[in-house]
Coordinates of C-alpha atoms in Angstrom, one line a residue:
X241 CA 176.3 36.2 69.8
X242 CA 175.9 39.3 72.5
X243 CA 176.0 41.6 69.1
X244 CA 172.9 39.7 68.0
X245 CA 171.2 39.4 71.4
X246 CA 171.5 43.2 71.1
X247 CA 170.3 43.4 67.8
X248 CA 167.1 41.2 69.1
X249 CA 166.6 43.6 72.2
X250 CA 166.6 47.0 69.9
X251 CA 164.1 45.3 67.4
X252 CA 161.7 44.1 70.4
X253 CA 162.2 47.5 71.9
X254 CA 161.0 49.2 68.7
X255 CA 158.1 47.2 68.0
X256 CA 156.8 47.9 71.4
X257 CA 157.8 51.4 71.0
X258 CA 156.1 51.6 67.4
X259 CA 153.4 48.9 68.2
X260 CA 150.6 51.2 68.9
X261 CA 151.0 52.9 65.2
X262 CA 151.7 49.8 63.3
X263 CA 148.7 48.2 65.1
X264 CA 145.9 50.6 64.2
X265 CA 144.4 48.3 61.6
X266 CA 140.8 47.4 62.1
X267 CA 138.5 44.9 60.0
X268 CA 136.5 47.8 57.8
X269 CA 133.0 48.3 57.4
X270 CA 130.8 45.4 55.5
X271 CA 129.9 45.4 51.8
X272 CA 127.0 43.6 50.5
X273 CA 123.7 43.7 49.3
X274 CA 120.5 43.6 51.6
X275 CA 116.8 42.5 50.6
X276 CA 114.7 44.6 52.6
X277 CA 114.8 47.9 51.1
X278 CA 113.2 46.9 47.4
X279 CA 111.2 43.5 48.4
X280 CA 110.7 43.7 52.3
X281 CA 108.9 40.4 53.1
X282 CA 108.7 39.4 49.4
X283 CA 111.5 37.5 49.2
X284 CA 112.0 33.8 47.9
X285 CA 115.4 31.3 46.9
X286 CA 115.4 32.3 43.2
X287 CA 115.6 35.8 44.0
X288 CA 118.5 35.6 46.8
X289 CA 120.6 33.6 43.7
X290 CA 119.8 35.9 41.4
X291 CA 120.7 39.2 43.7
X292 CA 124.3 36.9 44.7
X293 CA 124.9 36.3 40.8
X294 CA 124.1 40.1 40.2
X295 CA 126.7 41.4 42.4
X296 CA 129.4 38.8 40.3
X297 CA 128.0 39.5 37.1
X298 CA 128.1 43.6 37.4
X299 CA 131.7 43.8 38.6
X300 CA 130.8 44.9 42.4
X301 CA 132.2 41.6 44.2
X302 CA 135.9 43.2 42.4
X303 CA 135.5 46.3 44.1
X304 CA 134.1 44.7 47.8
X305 CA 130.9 43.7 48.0
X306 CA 130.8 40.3 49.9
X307 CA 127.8 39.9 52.1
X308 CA 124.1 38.5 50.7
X309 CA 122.1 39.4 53.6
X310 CA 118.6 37.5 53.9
X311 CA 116.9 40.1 55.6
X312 CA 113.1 39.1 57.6
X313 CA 110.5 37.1 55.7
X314 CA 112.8 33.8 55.0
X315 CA 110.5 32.8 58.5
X316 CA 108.3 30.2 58.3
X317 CA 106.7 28.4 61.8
X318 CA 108.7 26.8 65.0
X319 CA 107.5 23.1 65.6
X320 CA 106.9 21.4 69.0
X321 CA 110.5 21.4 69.9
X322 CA 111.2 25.3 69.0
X323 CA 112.9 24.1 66.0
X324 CA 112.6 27.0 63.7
X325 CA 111.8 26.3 59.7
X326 CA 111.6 28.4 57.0
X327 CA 108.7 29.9 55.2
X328 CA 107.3 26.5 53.1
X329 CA 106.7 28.5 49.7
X330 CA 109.4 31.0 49.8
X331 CA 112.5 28.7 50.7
X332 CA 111.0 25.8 50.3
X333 CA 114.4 24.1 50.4
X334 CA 115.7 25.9 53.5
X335 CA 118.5 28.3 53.8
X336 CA 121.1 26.0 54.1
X337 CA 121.4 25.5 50.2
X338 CA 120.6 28.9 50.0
X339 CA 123.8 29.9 52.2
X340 CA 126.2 27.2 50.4
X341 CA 125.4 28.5 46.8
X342 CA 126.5 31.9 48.4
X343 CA 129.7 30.6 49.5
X344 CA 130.2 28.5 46.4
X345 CA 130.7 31.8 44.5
X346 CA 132.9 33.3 47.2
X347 CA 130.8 35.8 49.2
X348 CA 129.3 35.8 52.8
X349 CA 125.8 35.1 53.4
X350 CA 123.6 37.3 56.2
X351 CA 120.4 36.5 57.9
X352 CA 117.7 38.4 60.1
X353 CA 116.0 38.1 63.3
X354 CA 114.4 40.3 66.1
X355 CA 115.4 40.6 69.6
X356 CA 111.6 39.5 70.9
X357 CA 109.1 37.1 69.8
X358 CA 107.8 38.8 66.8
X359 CA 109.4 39.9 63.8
X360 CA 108.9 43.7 62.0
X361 CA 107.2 42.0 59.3
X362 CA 104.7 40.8 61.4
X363 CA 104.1 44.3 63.0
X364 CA 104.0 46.5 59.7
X365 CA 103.8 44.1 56.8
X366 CA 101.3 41.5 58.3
X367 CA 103.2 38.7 57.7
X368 CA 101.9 36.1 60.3
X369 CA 104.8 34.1 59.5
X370 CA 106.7 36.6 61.7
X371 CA 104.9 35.4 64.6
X372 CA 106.6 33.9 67.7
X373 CA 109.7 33.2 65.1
X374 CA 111.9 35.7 67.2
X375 CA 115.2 35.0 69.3
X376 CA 113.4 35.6 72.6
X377 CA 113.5 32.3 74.5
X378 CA 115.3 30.8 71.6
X379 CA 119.0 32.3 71.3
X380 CA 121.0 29.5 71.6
X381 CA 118.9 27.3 69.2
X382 CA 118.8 29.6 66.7
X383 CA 122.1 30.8 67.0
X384 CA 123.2 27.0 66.4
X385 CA 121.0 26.7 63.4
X386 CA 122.4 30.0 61.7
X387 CA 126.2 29.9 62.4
X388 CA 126.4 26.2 62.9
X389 CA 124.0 24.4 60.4
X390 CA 123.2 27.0 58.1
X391 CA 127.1 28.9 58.2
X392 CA 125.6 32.3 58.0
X393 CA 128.5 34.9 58.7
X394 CA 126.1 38.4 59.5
X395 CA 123.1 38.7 61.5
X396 CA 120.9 41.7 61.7
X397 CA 118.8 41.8 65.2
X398 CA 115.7 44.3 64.8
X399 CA 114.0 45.5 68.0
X400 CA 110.2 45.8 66.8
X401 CA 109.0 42.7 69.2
X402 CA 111.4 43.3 71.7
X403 CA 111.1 47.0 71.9
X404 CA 108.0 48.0 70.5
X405 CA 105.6 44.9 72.2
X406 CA 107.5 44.2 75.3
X407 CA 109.3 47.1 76.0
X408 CA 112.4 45.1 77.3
X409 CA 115.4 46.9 78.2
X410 CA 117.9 46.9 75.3
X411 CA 121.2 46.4 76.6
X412 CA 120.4 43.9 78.8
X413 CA 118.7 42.4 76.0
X414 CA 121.3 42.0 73.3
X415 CA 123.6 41.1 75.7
X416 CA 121.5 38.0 76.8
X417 CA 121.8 37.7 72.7
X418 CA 125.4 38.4 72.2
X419 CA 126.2 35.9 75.0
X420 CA 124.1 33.0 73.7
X421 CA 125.8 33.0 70.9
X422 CA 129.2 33.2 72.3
X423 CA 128.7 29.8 73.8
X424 CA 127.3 28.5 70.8
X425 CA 128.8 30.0 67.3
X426 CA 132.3 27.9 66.4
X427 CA 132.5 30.7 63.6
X428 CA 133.1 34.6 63.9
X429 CA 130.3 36.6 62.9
X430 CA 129.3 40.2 62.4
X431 CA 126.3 41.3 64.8
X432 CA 124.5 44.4 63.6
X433 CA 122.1 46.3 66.4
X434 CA 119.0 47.5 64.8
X435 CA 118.1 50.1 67.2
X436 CA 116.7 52.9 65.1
X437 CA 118.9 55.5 67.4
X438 CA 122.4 55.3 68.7
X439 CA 122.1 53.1 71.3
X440 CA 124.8 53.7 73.7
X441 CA 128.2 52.7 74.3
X442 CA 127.5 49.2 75.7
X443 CA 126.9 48.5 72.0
X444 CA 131.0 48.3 71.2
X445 CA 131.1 45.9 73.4
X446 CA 128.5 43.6 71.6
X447 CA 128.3 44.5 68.0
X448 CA 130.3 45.2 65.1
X449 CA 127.6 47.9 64.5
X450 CA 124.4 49.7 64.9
X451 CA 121.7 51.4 63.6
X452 CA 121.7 55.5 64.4
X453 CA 118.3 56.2 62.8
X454 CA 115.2 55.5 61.6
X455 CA 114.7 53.3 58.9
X456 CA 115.7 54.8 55.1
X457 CA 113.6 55.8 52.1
X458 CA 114.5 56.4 48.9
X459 CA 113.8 60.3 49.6
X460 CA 116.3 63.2 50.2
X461 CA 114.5 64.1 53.6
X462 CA 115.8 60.7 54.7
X463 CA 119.0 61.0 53.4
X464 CA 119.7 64.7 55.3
X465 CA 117.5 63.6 58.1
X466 CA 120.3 60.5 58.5
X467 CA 123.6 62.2 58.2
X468 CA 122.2 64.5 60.4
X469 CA 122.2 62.4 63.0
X470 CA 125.5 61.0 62.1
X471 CA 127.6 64.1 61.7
X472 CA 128.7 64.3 66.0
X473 CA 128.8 60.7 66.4
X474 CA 132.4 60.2 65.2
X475 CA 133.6 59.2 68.3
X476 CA 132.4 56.4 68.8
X477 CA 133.1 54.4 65.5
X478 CA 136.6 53.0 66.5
X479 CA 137.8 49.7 67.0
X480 CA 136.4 48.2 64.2
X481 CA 132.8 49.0 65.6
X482 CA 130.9 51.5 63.2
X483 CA 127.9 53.3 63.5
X484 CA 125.3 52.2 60.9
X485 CA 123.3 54.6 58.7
X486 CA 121.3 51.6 57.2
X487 CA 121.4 50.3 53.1
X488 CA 122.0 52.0 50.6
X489 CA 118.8 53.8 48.1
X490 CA 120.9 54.2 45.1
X491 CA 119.3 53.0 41.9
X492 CA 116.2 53.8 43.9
X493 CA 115.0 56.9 42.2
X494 CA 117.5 59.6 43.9
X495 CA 119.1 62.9 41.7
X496 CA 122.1 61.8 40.6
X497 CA 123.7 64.6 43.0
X498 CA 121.6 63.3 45.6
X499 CA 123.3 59.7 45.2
X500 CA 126.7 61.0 45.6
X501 CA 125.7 62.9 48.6
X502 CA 124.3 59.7 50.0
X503 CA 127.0 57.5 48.7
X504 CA 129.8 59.8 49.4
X505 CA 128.7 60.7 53.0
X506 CA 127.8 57.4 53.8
X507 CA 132.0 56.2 53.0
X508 CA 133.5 59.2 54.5
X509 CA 131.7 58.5 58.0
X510 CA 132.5 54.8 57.4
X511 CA 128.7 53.5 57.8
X512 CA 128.5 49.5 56.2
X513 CA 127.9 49.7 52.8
X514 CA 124.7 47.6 51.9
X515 CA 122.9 47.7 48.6
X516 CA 119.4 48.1 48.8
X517 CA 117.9 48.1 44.9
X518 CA 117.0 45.1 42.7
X519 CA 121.0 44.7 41.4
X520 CA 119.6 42.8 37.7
X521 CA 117.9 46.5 37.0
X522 CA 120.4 48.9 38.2
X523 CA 121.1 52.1 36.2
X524 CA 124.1 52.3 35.1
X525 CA 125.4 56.1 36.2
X526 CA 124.3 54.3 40.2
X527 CA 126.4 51.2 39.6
X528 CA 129.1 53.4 38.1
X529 CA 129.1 55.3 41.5
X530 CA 128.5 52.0 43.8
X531 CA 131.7 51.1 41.8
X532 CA 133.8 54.2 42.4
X533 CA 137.1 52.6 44.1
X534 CA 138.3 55.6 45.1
X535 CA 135.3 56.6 47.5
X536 CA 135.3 52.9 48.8
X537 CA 138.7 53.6 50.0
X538 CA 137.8 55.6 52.1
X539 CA 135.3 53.6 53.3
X540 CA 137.5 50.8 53.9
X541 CA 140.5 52.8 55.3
X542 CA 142.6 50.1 57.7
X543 CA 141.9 52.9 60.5
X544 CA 138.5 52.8 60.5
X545 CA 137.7 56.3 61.6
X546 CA 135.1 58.1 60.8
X547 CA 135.2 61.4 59.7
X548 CA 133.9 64.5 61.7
X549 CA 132.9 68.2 61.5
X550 CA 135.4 70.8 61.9
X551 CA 133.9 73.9 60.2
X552 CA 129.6 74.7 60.3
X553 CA 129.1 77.9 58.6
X554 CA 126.0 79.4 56.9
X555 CA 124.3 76.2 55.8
X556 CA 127.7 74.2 55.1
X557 CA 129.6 71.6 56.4
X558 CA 132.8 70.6 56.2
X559 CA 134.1 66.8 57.8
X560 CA 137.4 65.8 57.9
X561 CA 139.5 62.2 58.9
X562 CA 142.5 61.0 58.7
X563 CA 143.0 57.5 56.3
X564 CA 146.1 55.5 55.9
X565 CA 148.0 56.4 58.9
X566 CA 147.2 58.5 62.2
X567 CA 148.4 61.9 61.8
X568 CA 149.9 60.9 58.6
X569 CA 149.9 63.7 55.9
X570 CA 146.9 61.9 53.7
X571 CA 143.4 63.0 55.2
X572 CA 139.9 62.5 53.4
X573 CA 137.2 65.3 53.6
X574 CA 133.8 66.0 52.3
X575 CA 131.7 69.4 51.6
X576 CA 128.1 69.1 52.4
X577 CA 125.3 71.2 51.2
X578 CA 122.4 69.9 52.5
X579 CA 120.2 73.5 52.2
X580 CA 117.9 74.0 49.3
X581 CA 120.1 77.3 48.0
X582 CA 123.8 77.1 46.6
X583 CA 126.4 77.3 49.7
X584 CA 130.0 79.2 49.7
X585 CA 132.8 77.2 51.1
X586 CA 136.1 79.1 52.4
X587 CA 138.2 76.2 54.3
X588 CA 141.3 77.1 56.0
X589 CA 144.1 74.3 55.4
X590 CA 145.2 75.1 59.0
X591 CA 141.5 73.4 60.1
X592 CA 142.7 70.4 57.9
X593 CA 145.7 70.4 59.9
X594 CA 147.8 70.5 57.0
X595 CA 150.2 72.5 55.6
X596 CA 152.3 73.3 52.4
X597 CA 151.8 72.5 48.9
X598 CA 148.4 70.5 49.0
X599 CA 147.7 67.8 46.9
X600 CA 143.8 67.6 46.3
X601 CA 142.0 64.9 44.5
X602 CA 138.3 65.0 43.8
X603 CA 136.7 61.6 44.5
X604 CA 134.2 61.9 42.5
X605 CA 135.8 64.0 39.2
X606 CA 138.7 61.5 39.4
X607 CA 140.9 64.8 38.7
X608 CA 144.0 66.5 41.4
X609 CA 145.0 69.8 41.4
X610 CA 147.9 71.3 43.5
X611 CA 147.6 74.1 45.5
X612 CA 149.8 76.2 48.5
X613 CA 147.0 78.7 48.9
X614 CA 145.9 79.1 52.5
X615 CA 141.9 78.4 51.6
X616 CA 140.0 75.7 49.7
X617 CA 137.0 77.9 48.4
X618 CA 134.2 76.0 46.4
X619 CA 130.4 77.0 45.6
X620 CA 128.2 73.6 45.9
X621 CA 124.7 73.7 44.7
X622 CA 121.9 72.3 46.9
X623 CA 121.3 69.0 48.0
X624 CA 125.1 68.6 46.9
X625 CA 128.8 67.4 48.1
X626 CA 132.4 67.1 47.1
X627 CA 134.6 64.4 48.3
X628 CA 138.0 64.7 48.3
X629 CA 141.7 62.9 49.0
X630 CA 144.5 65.5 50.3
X631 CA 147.4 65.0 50.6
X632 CA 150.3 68.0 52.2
X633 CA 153.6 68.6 52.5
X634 CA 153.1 69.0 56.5
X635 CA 150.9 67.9 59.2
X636 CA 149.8 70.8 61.5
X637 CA 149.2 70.0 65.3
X638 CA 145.9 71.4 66.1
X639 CA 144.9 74.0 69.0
X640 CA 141.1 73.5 68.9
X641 CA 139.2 71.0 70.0
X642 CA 135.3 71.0 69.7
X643 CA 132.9 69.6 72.6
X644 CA 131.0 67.9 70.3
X645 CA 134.4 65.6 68.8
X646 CA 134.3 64.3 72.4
X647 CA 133.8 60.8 73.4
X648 CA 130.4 60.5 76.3
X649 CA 131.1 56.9 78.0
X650 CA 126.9 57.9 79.2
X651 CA 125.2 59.2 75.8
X652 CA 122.8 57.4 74.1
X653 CA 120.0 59.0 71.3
X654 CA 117.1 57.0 73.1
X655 CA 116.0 59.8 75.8
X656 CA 116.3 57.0 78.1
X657 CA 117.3 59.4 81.1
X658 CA 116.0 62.0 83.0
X659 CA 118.8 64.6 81.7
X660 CA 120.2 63.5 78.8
X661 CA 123.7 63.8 77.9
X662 CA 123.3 65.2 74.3
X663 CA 125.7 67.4 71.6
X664 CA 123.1 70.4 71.5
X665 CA 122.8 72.9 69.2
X666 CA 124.2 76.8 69.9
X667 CA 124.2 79.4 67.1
X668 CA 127.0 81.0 69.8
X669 CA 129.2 77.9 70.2
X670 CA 132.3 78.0 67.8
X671 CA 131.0 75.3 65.5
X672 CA 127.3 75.8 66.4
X673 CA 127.8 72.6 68.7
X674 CA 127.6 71.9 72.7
X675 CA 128.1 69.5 75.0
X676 CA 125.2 69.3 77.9
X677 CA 124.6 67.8 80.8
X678 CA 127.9 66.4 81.5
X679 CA 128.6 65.9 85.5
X680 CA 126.3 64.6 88.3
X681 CA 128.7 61.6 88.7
X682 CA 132.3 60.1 87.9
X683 CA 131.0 58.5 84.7
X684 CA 129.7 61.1 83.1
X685 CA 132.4 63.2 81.1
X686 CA 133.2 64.3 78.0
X687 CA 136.7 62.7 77.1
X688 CA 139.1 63.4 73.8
X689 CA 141.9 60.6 74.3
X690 CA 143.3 61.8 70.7
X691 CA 145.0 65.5 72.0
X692 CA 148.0 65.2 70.1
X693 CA 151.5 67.3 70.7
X694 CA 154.7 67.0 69.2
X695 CA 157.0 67.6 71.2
X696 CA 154.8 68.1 74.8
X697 CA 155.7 69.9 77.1
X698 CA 153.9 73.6 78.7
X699 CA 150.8 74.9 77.3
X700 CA 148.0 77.4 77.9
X701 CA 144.5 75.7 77.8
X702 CA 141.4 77.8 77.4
X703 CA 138.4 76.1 78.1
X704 CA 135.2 78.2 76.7
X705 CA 131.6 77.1 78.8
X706 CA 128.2 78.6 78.7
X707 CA 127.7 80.0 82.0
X708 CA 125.0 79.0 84.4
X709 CA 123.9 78.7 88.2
X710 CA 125.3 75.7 90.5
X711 CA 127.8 74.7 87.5
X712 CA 131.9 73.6 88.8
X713 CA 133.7 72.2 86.8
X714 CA 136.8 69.3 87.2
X715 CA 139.6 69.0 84.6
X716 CA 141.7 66.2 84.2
X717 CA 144.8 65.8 82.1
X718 CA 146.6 62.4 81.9
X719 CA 145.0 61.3 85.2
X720 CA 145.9 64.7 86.6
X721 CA 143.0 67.0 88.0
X722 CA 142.1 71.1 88.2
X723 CA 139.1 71.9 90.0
X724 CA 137.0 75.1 89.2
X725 CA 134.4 76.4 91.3
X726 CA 133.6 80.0 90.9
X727 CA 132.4 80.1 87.6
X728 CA 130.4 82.6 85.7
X729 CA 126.9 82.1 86.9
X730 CA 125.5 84.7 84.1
X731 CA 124.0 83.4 81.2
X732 CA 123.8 86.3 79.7
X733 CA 127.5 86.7 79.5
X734 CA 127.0 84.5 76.5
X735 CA 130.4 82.0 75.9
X736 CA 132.8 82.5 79.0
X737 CA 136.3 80.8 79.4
X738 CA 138.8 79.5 82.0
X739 CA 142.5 79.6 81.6
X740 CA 145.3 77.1 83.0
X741 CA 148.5 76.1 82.7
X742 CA 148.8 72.3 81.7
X743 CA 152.0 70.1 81.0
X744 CA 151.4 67.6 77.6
X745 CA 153.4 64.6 76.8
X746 CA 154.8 63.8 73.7
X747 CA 152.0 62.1 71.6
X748 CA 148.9 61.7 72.0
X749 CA 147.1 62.7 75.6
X750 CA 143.8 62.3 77.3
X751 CA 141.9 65.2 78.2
X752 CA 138.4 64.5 80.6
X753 CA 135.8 67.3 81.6
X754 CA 132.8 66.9 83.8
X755 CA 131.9 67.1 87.8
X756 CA 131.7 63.9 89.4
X757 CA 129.2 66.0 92.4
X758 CA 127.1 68.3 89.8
X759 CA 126.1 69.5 87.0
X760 CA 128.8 70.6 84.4
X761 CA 128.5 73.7 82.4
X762 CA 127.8 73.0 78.8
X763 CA 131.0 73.2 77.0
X764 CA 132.1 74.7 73.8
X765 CA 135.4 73.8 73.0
X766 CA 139.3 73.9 74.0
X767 CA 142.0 75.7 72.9
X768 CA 145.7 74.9 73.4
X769 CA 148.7 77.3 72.5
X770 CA 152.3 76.4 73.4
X771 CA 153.6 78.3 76.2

C-alpha cells in the first residue's frame, strides 16, 4: 500500500512539475465564412443557406471551416418594448430558423451588431434599417435573444455608432457589453472587437479577438498595408486571444501569389480565418489554397502563438514561431516580400534557433528537403512568400531578444495618449525596430516573460538604448531590480549599451524594462551570453 501511495505522490509531483508544458493548449483561431466582404447589407435567408451548403458541398467544413457568420443588414426595426426583429423582406422568417439549419448541418452560426445605437450600414451603406438597432441601451436583451433564443455561437461588435457618432470610450464600452452578456448567455460564445486598430490590452480580457486594422479590400495595398500592422504585434495573441486581421479576399480577384501571401501570412500570425467571397463561384486554384491542410495547421497549432519577426533586411522579412510544443524542435516560418522588386534571403538557422540536420517542408510546394547548411538562402519575387515547416536535429537557446517581441501592458494603436507607447521604426536598430516611450510610471514597461535558459545560471546582459537627455533606466529580472542613471545623453552617439551581470533560472524567466519616475530610453534589443 505505502509503495503505491508513493507511486501516487511521484505521478502528482510530475504533473505539477510538467503541468505548465502539457497545459499550453489553447482553443485555435475560428474558421468560417463571413457575409460582408462580397454582399455587405445585401444579404437575405436563401443566400445564408446557400453560403452554409457551399462550405459542405466544396470540402471546406473537412478541413475547419465551422462558423456562418451573419454579418450587419439581417436588422430590421425595435418595437415598443426594445424587442429587436429582423429586416421583414430579407429574413422574413427570423434568424432563429436561419441559425437551426446551420446547426442541423453541423456548423456554428455568427451574428453582428455595433457597440452604439447605429449600425455601419446605416453610416456608409444607408441602410435605415441600421438605425437605433444597436446594443447601446439594449445589451442584455439582445444578448438573450442571440445566445438564448436564437443559439448564435460568434458575435462581431463594430464601433461605427459607438465610436464614430458618440465618441464613447471603448473599453469601458465593451466591457459594459462583455458583462451584459455574462449575466445573460447560458452558452459560451466567441466575442470579436471590431476596432479597426489594436485596441489595447483590456481586450484579452473581453474577447476572443480583435480587429488590428482598417477594414480589407480585395487589393494588395490592403493586404501589405494589414500585415504591416500585424508583424510587432505577436505578443499579445496568447491565451487563446488572437489579433484579428479581418476575412479573407481570396477568390476576390487577387494574383495567385498575392493569395498565398495573404493566405499564408494570415495562418502563420494565427489571425481567424473568415471567408469573404461568394463560396457557389469560387475559383478553384483559391479553394485549392483555402483548402491547403498543411498551412491551416499552422493556423490551428494547439499553442496558439503567433509568429514574429526575427530578421528585417533590405526589403525582406523573415517571421518565425514555434507550433506543436514550446521550444520543441518543429518551428513554422514565412519569407515575405512585400517590395515591388525580387528580394534575396540569407537566414541564419542559429536565428531559427535550430540546429543540425534541418528538415524543411514548403507549405505551399508540398515538397521537403534536408539540409545541415548554416543558411536558408531563397530569391522571392515581389508581392510574394514562402511558408515553411522545419523541423532540426537541436533546439538552440537564443541570446537576442528584440524590443519590439516585447509585451507593453499600456500600448494601444488608437493615439489615445499624449505619448504613445509604440514599436517605432529605426534604420539603426538591429531589426529596424524600437521600443518608445516606455517609463513615466510602474505600468508602463516593456516585458519578455518567454527568456528561456537551459540550464540558468550566470550571464552577461547587454542592453543596447538610443541615447537621449533625462532618460534612467530600471531593470528587473525575476522580480529583481538594477537601476541605471548616468546614461548616454548624446544622441548622436547613435545605439549605446549597458552591461550587467544577471543570474537566470532554469526555464523560462521574465525580463521588465522601463522607469516607473521617467522617461525610458527607447530600446533596441538584449543580448545574453553565458558567463
Amino acid at each position: 500500500m505505502k509503495n503505491a501511495q508513493y507511486l501516487f505522490i511521484i505521478v502528482l509531483c510530475y504533473v505539477a512539475m510538467t503541468g505548465k508544458a502539457q497545459n499550453n493548449r489553447f482553443t485555435p483561431p475560428i474558421m468560417g465564412w463571413s457575409s460582408w466582404n462580397t454582399y455587405r447589407i445585401n444579404i437575405n435567408e436563401q443566400l445564408i443557406k446557400k453560403q452554409a451548403d457551399a462550405i459542405i458541398d466544396r470540402g471546406l467544413k473537412t478541413v475547419g471551416y465551422r462558423y456562418i457568420n451573419i454579418d450587419d443588414g439581417f436588422f430590421g426595426w425595435r418595437d415598443e418594448s426594445g424587442i429587436l426583429h429582423t429586416h421583414p423582406k430579407r429574413f422574413p422568417n427570423g434568424l432563429e430558423n436561419i441559425v437551426k439549419y446551420i446547426h442541423d448541418k453541423g456548423l456554428k452560426a455568427g451574428i453582428y451588431s455595433d457597440a452604439g445605437s447605429n449600425t455601419c450600414g446605416s453610416i456608409w451603406d444607408n441602410d435605415p434599417n441600421g438605425i437605433g438597432v444597436g446594443l447601446y441601451g439594449h445589451e442584455k436583451q439582445d444578448a438573450d435573444l442571440f445566445f438564448n433564443k436564437w443559439g448564435v455561437d460568434f458575435i462581431k461588435i463594430d464601433y461605427c455608432g459607438a465610436g464614430q457618432e458618440l465618441a464613447l470610450d471603448e473599453q469601458k464600452r465593451y466591457t459594459e457589453i462583455y458583462r451584459a452578456f455574462n449575466d445573460v448567455c447560458n452558452h459560451k460564445i466567441s466575442l470579436n472587437i471590431c476596432r479597426w486598430a489594436f485596441p489595447g490590452t483590456w481586450a484579452e480580457d473581453i474577447a476572443t479577438s480583435w480587429r488590428i486594422s482598417a477594414d480589407i479590400t480585395p487589393e494588395w495595398a490592403s493586404i501589405k498595408h494589414i500585415i504591416n500592422k500585424n508583424l510587432y504585434l505577436s505578443a499579445y495573441a496568447r491565451n487563446g486571444h488572437y489579433n484579428d486581421m479581418d476575412m479573407l479576399e481570396i477568390g476576390r480577384g487577387l494574383k495567385p501569389e498575392e493569395e498565398e501571401v495573404h493566405f499564408g501570412m494570415w495562418c502563420i500570425m494565427s489571425s481567424p480565418l473568415l471567408i469573404g467571397c461568394d463560396l457557389t463561384t469560387i475559383p478553384d486554384k483559391s479553394l485549392e489554397l483555402l483548402k491547403n491542410k498543411e498551412l491551416i495547421a499552422i493556423n490551428q497549432d494547439s499553442l496558439g502563438l503567433q509568429a514574429y519577426v526575427v530578421q528585417h533586411e533590405k526589403n525582406g522579412y523573415v517571421l518565425v514561431k514555434d507550433i506543436e510544443q514550446k521550444r520543441g524542435k518543429a518551428r513554422a516560418m514565412a519569407l515575405y516580400n512585400p517590395s515591388d522588386s525580387i528580394c534575396s534571403f540569407s537566414v541564419p538557422t542559429a536565428c531559427l534557433e535550430l540546429g543540425g540536420t534541418i528538415k524543411v517542408r514548403d507549405l505551399i510546394e508540398h515538397k521537403t528537403i534536408d539540409t545541415n547548411k548554416e543558411y536558408l538562402e531563397y530569391e522571392l519575387p515581389p508581392h510574394s512568400a514562402k511558408f515553411f515547416r522545419i523541423e532540426a536535429e537541436k533546439r538552440l537557446e537564443s541570446s537576442l531578444y528584440e524590443a519590439e517581441w516585447a509585451y507593453l501592458p499600456c500600448y494601444d494603436d488608437l493615439g489615445t495618449r499624449s505619448k504613445s507607447i509604440r514599436y517605432a521604426p529605426c534604420e539603426k536598430a538591429s531589426g529596424k525596430m524600437t521600443v518608445s516611450f516606455i517609463g513615466g510610471s510602474s505600468e508602463n514597461y516593456a516585458e519578455w516573460d518567454n527568456v528561456y535558459s537551459k540550464k540558468g545560471g550566470a550571464y552577461e546582459m547587454k542592453i543596447f538604448y538610443l541615447p537621449e537627455k533625462n532618460r534612467k533606466l530600471e531593470v528587473n529580472i525575476n522580480g529583481k531590480s538594477y537601476f541605471f542613471k548616468n546614461l548616454e545623453t548624446d544622441s548622436s552617439k547613435g545605439i549605446m549599451t549597458i552591461t550587467l551581470s544577471v543570474q537566470l533560472n532554469r526555464g523560462e524567466n521574465t525580463i521588465r524594462i522601463g522607469s516607473p519616475y521617467c522617461w525610458a530610453p527607447d530600446i533596441d534589443c538584449f543580448t545574453l551570453k553565458r558567463r
